[in-house]
Coordinates of C-alpha atoms in Angstrom, one line a residue:
M658 CA 139.2 49.7 -71.2
S659 CA 138.3 46.0 -71.2
H660 CA 139.3 43.6 -68.4
T661 CA 140.7 41.1 -70.9
E662 CA 142.8 43.7 -72.8
P663 CA 144.3 46.3 -70.3
E664 CA 145.8 49.5 -71.6
A665 CA 149.6 49.3 -72.3
K666 CA 152.3 51.6 -71.2
I667 CA 156.0 51.5 -72.0
F668 CA 158.8 52.4 -69.6
A669 CA 162.6 52.2 -69.8
C670 CA 165.6 51.7 -67.7
S671 CA 168.0 54.7 -67.9
Q672 CA 170.5 53.0 -70.1
S673 CA 167.9 51.8 -72.6
V674 CA 165.9 55.0 -73.1
Y675 CA 167.5 55.5 -76.5
L676 CA 165.9 52.3 -77.7
A677 CA 162.6 52.5 -75.7
E678 CA 161.9 55.9 -77.3
K679 CA 162.1 54.3 -80.8
I680 CA 160.0 51.3 -79.7
A681 CA 157.3 53.6 -78.2
D682 CA 157.3 55.8 -81.3
K683 CA 156.7 52.7 -83.5
Y684 CA 154.1 51.3 -81.1
G685 CA 152.3 54.6 -81.3
I686 CA 152.3 55.8 -77.6
P687 CA 154.5 58.1 -75.6
L688 CA 157.2 56.7 -73.4
G689 CA 156.0 56.5 -69.8
K690 CA 157.3 59.0 -67.2
M691 CA 159.8 57.9 -64.5
T692 CA 162.2 59.4 -62.2
M693 CA 165.4 58.0 -60.6
S694 CA 166.5 59.0 -57.1
T695 CA 170.2 58.4 -56.4
Y696 CA 171.7 58.3 -52.9
S697 CA 175.2 59.6 -52.3
D698 CA 176.6 56.1 -51.9
G699 CA 175.3 55.1 -55.4
E700 CA 172.1 53.4 -54.4
F701 CA 169.2 54.3 -56.6
Q702 CA 165.4 54.1 -56.5
P703 CA 163.1 54.2 -59.6
S704 CA 159.6 55.8 -59.4
Y705 CA 156.7 55.7 -61.8
E706 CA 155.3 59.2 -62.2
E707 CA 151.9 58.1 -63.5
S708 CA 149.4 55.5 -62.5
I709 CA 149.8 51.9 -63.9
R710 CA 147.1 50.2 -61.8
G711 CA 145.5 47.4 -63.8
L712 CA 147.6 48.1 -66.9
R713 CA 150.0 46.0 -69.0
V714 CA 153.5 47.5 -68.4
F715 CA 156.4 46.9 -70.8
I716 CA 159.8 47.6 -69.2
V717 CA 162.5 48.0 -71.8
C718 CA 166.0 47.2 -70.5
S719 CA 169.0 45.5 -72.0
T720 CA 171.0 44.0 -69.2
F721 CA 174.5 44.7 -70.5
P722 CA 177.2 45.5 -67.9
S723 CA 177.4 47.0 -65.5
A724 CA 175.1 45.1 -63.1
D725 CA 173.3 48.3 -62.4
N726 CA 171.2 47.7 -65.5
L727 CA 169.9 44.4 -64.2
M728 CA 169.4 45.8 -60.7
E729 CA 167.4 48.8 -62.1
L730 CA 165.2 46.4 -64.1
L731 CA 164.5 44.3 -61.0
L732 CA 163.6 47.4 -59.0
M733 CA 161.3 48.6 -61.8
I734 CA 159.5 45.3 -62.0
D735 CA 159.1 45.2 -58.2
A736 CA 157.8 48.8 -58.2
A737 CA 155.3 47.9 -61.0
K738 CA 154.1 44.9 -59.0
R739 CA 153.6 47.0 -55.9
A740 CA 151.8 49.6 -58.0
S741 CA 149.2 47.0 -59.0
A742 CA 150.1 46.6 -62.7
R743 CA 148.1 43.8 -64.1
H744 CA 150.8 42.4 -66.5
I745 CA 154.5 43.1 -66.3
T746 CA 156.6 42.3 -69.4
A747 CA 160.4 42.6 -69.1
V748 CA 161.5 43.6 -72.6
I749 CA 165.2 42.6 -72.6
P750 CA 166.6 43.0 -76.2
Y751 CA 170.0 41.9 -74.9
F752 CA 169.8 39.3 -72.1
G753 CA 173.0 39.6 -70.1
W754 CA 174.7 36.7 -68.3
A755 CA 173.4 34.4 -71.1
R756 CA 176.9 33.0 -71.7
Q757 CA 176.7 31.4 -68.2
D758 CA 174.0 28.9 -69.3
R759 CA 175.7 25.7 -67.9
K760 CA 178.5 24.5 -65.6
D761 CA 181.4 24.2 -68.1
K762 CA 183.9 23.6 -65.2
P763 CA 183.6 22.8 -61.5
R764 CA 182.5 25.4 -58.9
V765 CA 181.0 28.0 -61.2
P766 CA 177.5 29.5 -61.2
I767 CA 174.8 29.2 -63.8
G768 CA 174.3 32.9 -64.1
A769 CA 171.5 32.8 -66.7
K770 CA 169.4 30.6 -64.5
L771 CA 170.0 32.9 -61.5
V772 CA 168.9 36.0 -63.6
A773 CA 165.8 34.1 -64.7
K774 CA 164.8 33.4 -61.1
L775 CA 165.5 37.0 -60.1
L776 CA 163.2 38.4 -62.8
E777 CA 160.4 36.0 -61.8
T778 CA 160.8 36.7 -58.1
A779 CA 160.7 40.5 -58.7
G780 CA 157.3 40.0 -60.4
A781 CA 157.8 39.7 -64.2
T782 CA 154.8 37.9 -65.8
R783 CA 156.3 37.7 -69.2
I784 CA 159.8 37.9 -70.8
M785 CA 160.6 39.3 -74.3
T786 CA 164.1 39.0 -75.6
M787 CA 166.1 38.5 -78.8
D788 CA 168.7 36.1 -80.0
L789 CA 169.6 34.4 -76.7
H790 CA 173.2 33.1 -76.6
A791 CA 171.6 29.6 -76.0
D792 CA 168.0 28.8 -76.9
Q793 CA 167.6 26.5 -73.9
I794 CA 167.7 29.5 -71.5
Q795 CA 164.0 29.8 -72.3
G796 CA 163.6 26.7 -70.1
F797 CA 165.0 28.5 -67.1
F798 CA 161.8 30.5 -66.8
E799 CA 158.4 29.4 -65.5
K800 CA 156.8 32.4 -67.2
P801 CA 156.1 32.8 -71.0
V802 CA 159.2 33.8 -73.0
D803 CA 158.9 35.5 -76.4
H804 CA 162.3 34.7 -78.0
L805 CA 162.6 36.9 -81.1
F806 CA 165.1 36.3 -83.9
A807 CA 167.0 39.2 -85.4
S808 CA 167.0 37.3 -88.7
T809 CA 163.6 39.0 -89.2
I810 CA 165.5 42.2 -89.8
F811 CA 168.8 41.0 -91.0
L812 CA 167.6 38.7 -93.8
P813 CA 166.0 41.6 -95.8
Y814 CA 169.3 43.5 -95.5
I815 CA 171.3 40.5 -96.8
E816 CA 168.9 40.2 -99.7
S817 CA 169.2 43.9 -100.6
L818 CA 173.0 43.4 -101.1
K819 CA 172.2 41.1 -104.1
L820 CA 175.5 39.1 -103.6
D821 CA 176.6 36.4 -106.0
N822 CA 178.2 33.3 -104.7
L823 CA 176.9 33.9 -101.3
M824 CA 178.1 31.8 -98.4
I825 CA 176.9 31.9 -94.8
A826 CA 179.5 31.2 -92.1
S827 CA 179.5 30.4 -88.4
P828 CA 182.4 31.7 -86.3
D829 CA 182.3 28.6 -84.1
M830 CA 180.7 25.1 -83.8
G831 CA 178.0 26.4 -81.4
G832 CA 176.6 28.8 -84.0
S833 CA 176.2 26.2 -86.7
K834 CA 172.4 25.9 -86.2
R835 CA 172.0 29.6 -86.7
A836 CA 174.2 29.6 -89.8
Y837 CA 172.2 26.7 -91.3
A838 CA 168.9 28.5 -90.7
Y839 CA 170.2 31.5 -92.6
S840 CA 171.6 29.4 -95.4
K841 CA 168.3 27.5 -95.7
F842 CA 166.4 30.7 -96.2
L843 CA 168.9 32.2 -98.6
N844 CA 169.6 28.9 -100.4
S845 CA 173.3 29.2 -99.9
E846 CA 176.2 27.1 -98.7
V847 CA 177.7 27.0 -95.2
V848 CA 181.2 27.1 -93.8
I849 CA 182.1 26.7 -90.1
C850 CA 185.1 27.9 -88.2
Y851 CA 186.6 25.5 -85.7
K852 CA 188.4 27.3 -82.9
Q853 CA 190.1 26.4 -79.7
R854 CA 190.6 28.8 -76.9
K855 CA 193.4 29.2 -74.4
E856 CA 191.0 31.1 -72.1
A857 CA 187.9 33.3 -72.3
N858 CA 188.2 35.8 -75.2
V859 CA 191.6 34.4 -76.3
I860 CA 191.8 32.1 -79.4
A861 CA 194.6 29.6 -79.7
T862 CA 193.9 28.1 -83.2
M863 CA 191.2 28.5 -85.9
E864 CA 190.5 26.3 -89.0
L865 CA 187.8 26.4 -91.6
I866 CA 185.4 23.5 -92.3
G867 CA 184.5 24.2 -95.9
E868 CA 185.7 26.0 -99.0
V869 CA 185.4 29.8 -99.3
K870 CA 187.4 30.5 -102.4
G871 CA 185.5 32.8 -104.8
K872 CA 182.7 33.3 -102.3
N873 CA 181.1 36.4 -100.7
V874 CA 180.9 35.3 -97.1
I875 CA 178.6 36.5 -94.3
L876 CA 179.5 35.5 -90.8
V877 CA 176.5 35.3 -88.5
D878 CA 176.6 35.3 -84.7
D879 CA 174.4 36.3 -81.7
M880 CA 177.0 38.8 -80.3
I881 CA 180.4 40.3 -80.8
D882 CA 182.4 41.0 -77.6
T883 CA 186.1 41.6 -78.1
G884 CA 185.9 41.1 -81.9
G885 CA 188.9 38.7 -81.9
T886 CA 187.0 35.7 -83.3
L887 CA 185.4 37.6 -86.2
A888 CA 188.5 39.5 -87.1
K889 CA 190.6 36.3 -87.1
A890 CA 187.9 34.5 -89.1
A891 CA 187.6 37.3 -91.7
D892 CA 191.4 37.5 -92.2
L893 CA 191.6 33.7 -92.5
M894 CA 188.8 33.6 -95.1
I895 CA 190.4 36.3 -97.3
E896 CA 193.6 34.3 -97.1
K897 CA 191.7 31.3 -98.3
G898 CA 190.4 33.2 -101.4
A899 CA 187.0 34.7 -100.2
L900 CA 186.0 37.7 -102.4
S901 CA 184.5 39.5 -99.4
V902 CA 183.7 39.0 -95.7
R903 CA 180.9 40.7 -93.8
A904 CA 179.6 39.9 -90.3
I905 CA 176.1 40.0 -88.8
C906 CA 176.0 40.1 -85.0
T907 CA 172.9 40.9 -83.1
H908 CA 174.4 42.3 -79.9
A909 CA 177.3 44.8 -80.2
I910 CA 179.0 44.4 -76.9
L911 CA 182.3 45.5 -78.4
S912 CA 184.5 45.6 -75.3
G913 CA 188.2 46.4 -74.9
D914 CA 189.9 47.1 -78.2
A915 CA 187.1 45.5 -80.3
Y916 CA 186.7 48.7 -82.4
E917 CA 190.3 48.7 -83.4
K918 CA 190.3 45.0 -84.2
I919 CA 187.3 45.5 -86.5
E920 CA 188.8 48.5 -88.2
N921 CA 192.1 46.7 -88.8
S922 CA 190.5 43.4 -90.0
K923 CA 189.6 42.3 -93.5
L924 CA 185.9 42.6 -92.6
L925 CA 184.1 44.7 -95.2
E926 CA 181.2 45.5 -92.9
L927 CA 179.8 44.6 -89.5
I928 CA 176.0 44.8 -89.2
V929 CA 174.5 44.9 -85.7
T930 CA 171.3 45.9 -84.0
D931 CA 170.8 48.7 -81.5
S932 CA 170.0 46.3 -78.6
I933 CA 173.2 47.7 -77.0
P934 CA 174.2 51.3 -77.7
L935 CA 177.5 51.7 -79.6
K936 CA 180.3 53.3 -77.6
K937 CA 181.6 55.2 -80.7
E938 CA 181.0 55.4 -84.4
S939 CA 182.9 53.3 -87.0
K940 CA 182.8 53.4 -90.8
K941 CA 182.7 49.6 -90.9
I942 CA 179.7 49.3 -88.5
R943 CA 176.1 49.6 -89.7
V944 CA 173.2 49.6 -87.2
V945 CA 169.8 48.1 -88.1
S946 CA 167.2 49.0 -85.5
C947 CA 165.3 46.2 -83.7
A948 CA 162.7 48.8 -82.5
P949 CA 160.1 48.0 -85.2
L950 CA 160.3 44.3 -84.5
F951 CA 159.8 44.7 -80.7
A952 CA 157.1 47.3 -81.2
E953 CA 155.2 45.0 -83.5
V954 CA 155.5 42.0 -81.3
M955 CA 154.5 44.0 -78.2
H956 CA 151.4 45.2 -80.0
M957 CA 150.6 41.6 -80.9
V958 CA 151.0 40.5 -77.3
Q959 CA 148.9 43.4 -76.1
H960 CA 146.1 42.4 -78.3
N961 CA 146.5 38.6 -77.7
N962 CA 147.5 37.9 -81.3
S963 CA 149.8 35.1 -82.4
I964 CA 153.4 36.1 -83.0
S965 CA 154.6 32.9 -84.7
G966 CA 154.6 34.6 -88.1
K967 CA 157.5 36.8 -86.9
F968 CA 159.8 33.9 -86.6
L969 CA 161.9 33.3 -89.8
M970 CA 164.2 30.8 -88.1

């Protein structure tokens, strides 16, 4: 084992084992051994059951609610630091609290900044994540951030559909950059949904900027939470003459009655990654695994190779 290229090991938080196992399999090494001790009051303590001294440690953990996932990741990073791991990479396929990236009204926190500082204070030396809600969150870190794009795995799927009259759509103004990036690669047109909210997760009005008549539309977004925006957008586009509407969303939060909204909407298909485990199956939801992407980039990082070729956007 060389001093410039320490051996790598992959570990996982308890709620992300399903994904970490696939990543480890693609990487070509077994998932590291850990135990979790839980006290009667709910407090927990992770423990590495094998030596990680001088190694590069990848800790896979999507920080979706509850906050236990984030706390578990912080404890695992701290434990790795105290066990003398040489490099500690927090692999966070879904970066929770990313929607709190600025003060959008008085007297509110900037949660994404706080999480970034917590990760660094715990001892993370590198962050690897995918499709942040806002690209500028990378600037909250003083450590290297590998921001991967799910377009790497979604674009081949879109091309396999061989759709005529393809149109890419953004469900809101904030996602227009992502939509234009997809459209540039696919040589297609773009339509944007302009929406106004009464409050968080509640849409007051929605209008289309662009013409969808006779088009096969694909909505692209970084996440789907309650499903209200996508369901409303799909129904509106079908009313405006679209031939079909599909949606691509990297992170399937799918809270509340989101599954019912998707099932009852005019959406033909919802394509997501496995950054967050699905709560239940749905005939309309197709999962494309992000494990091969993370495994490949982790291998590149381990061997100090450039990862720029993995960015299609």
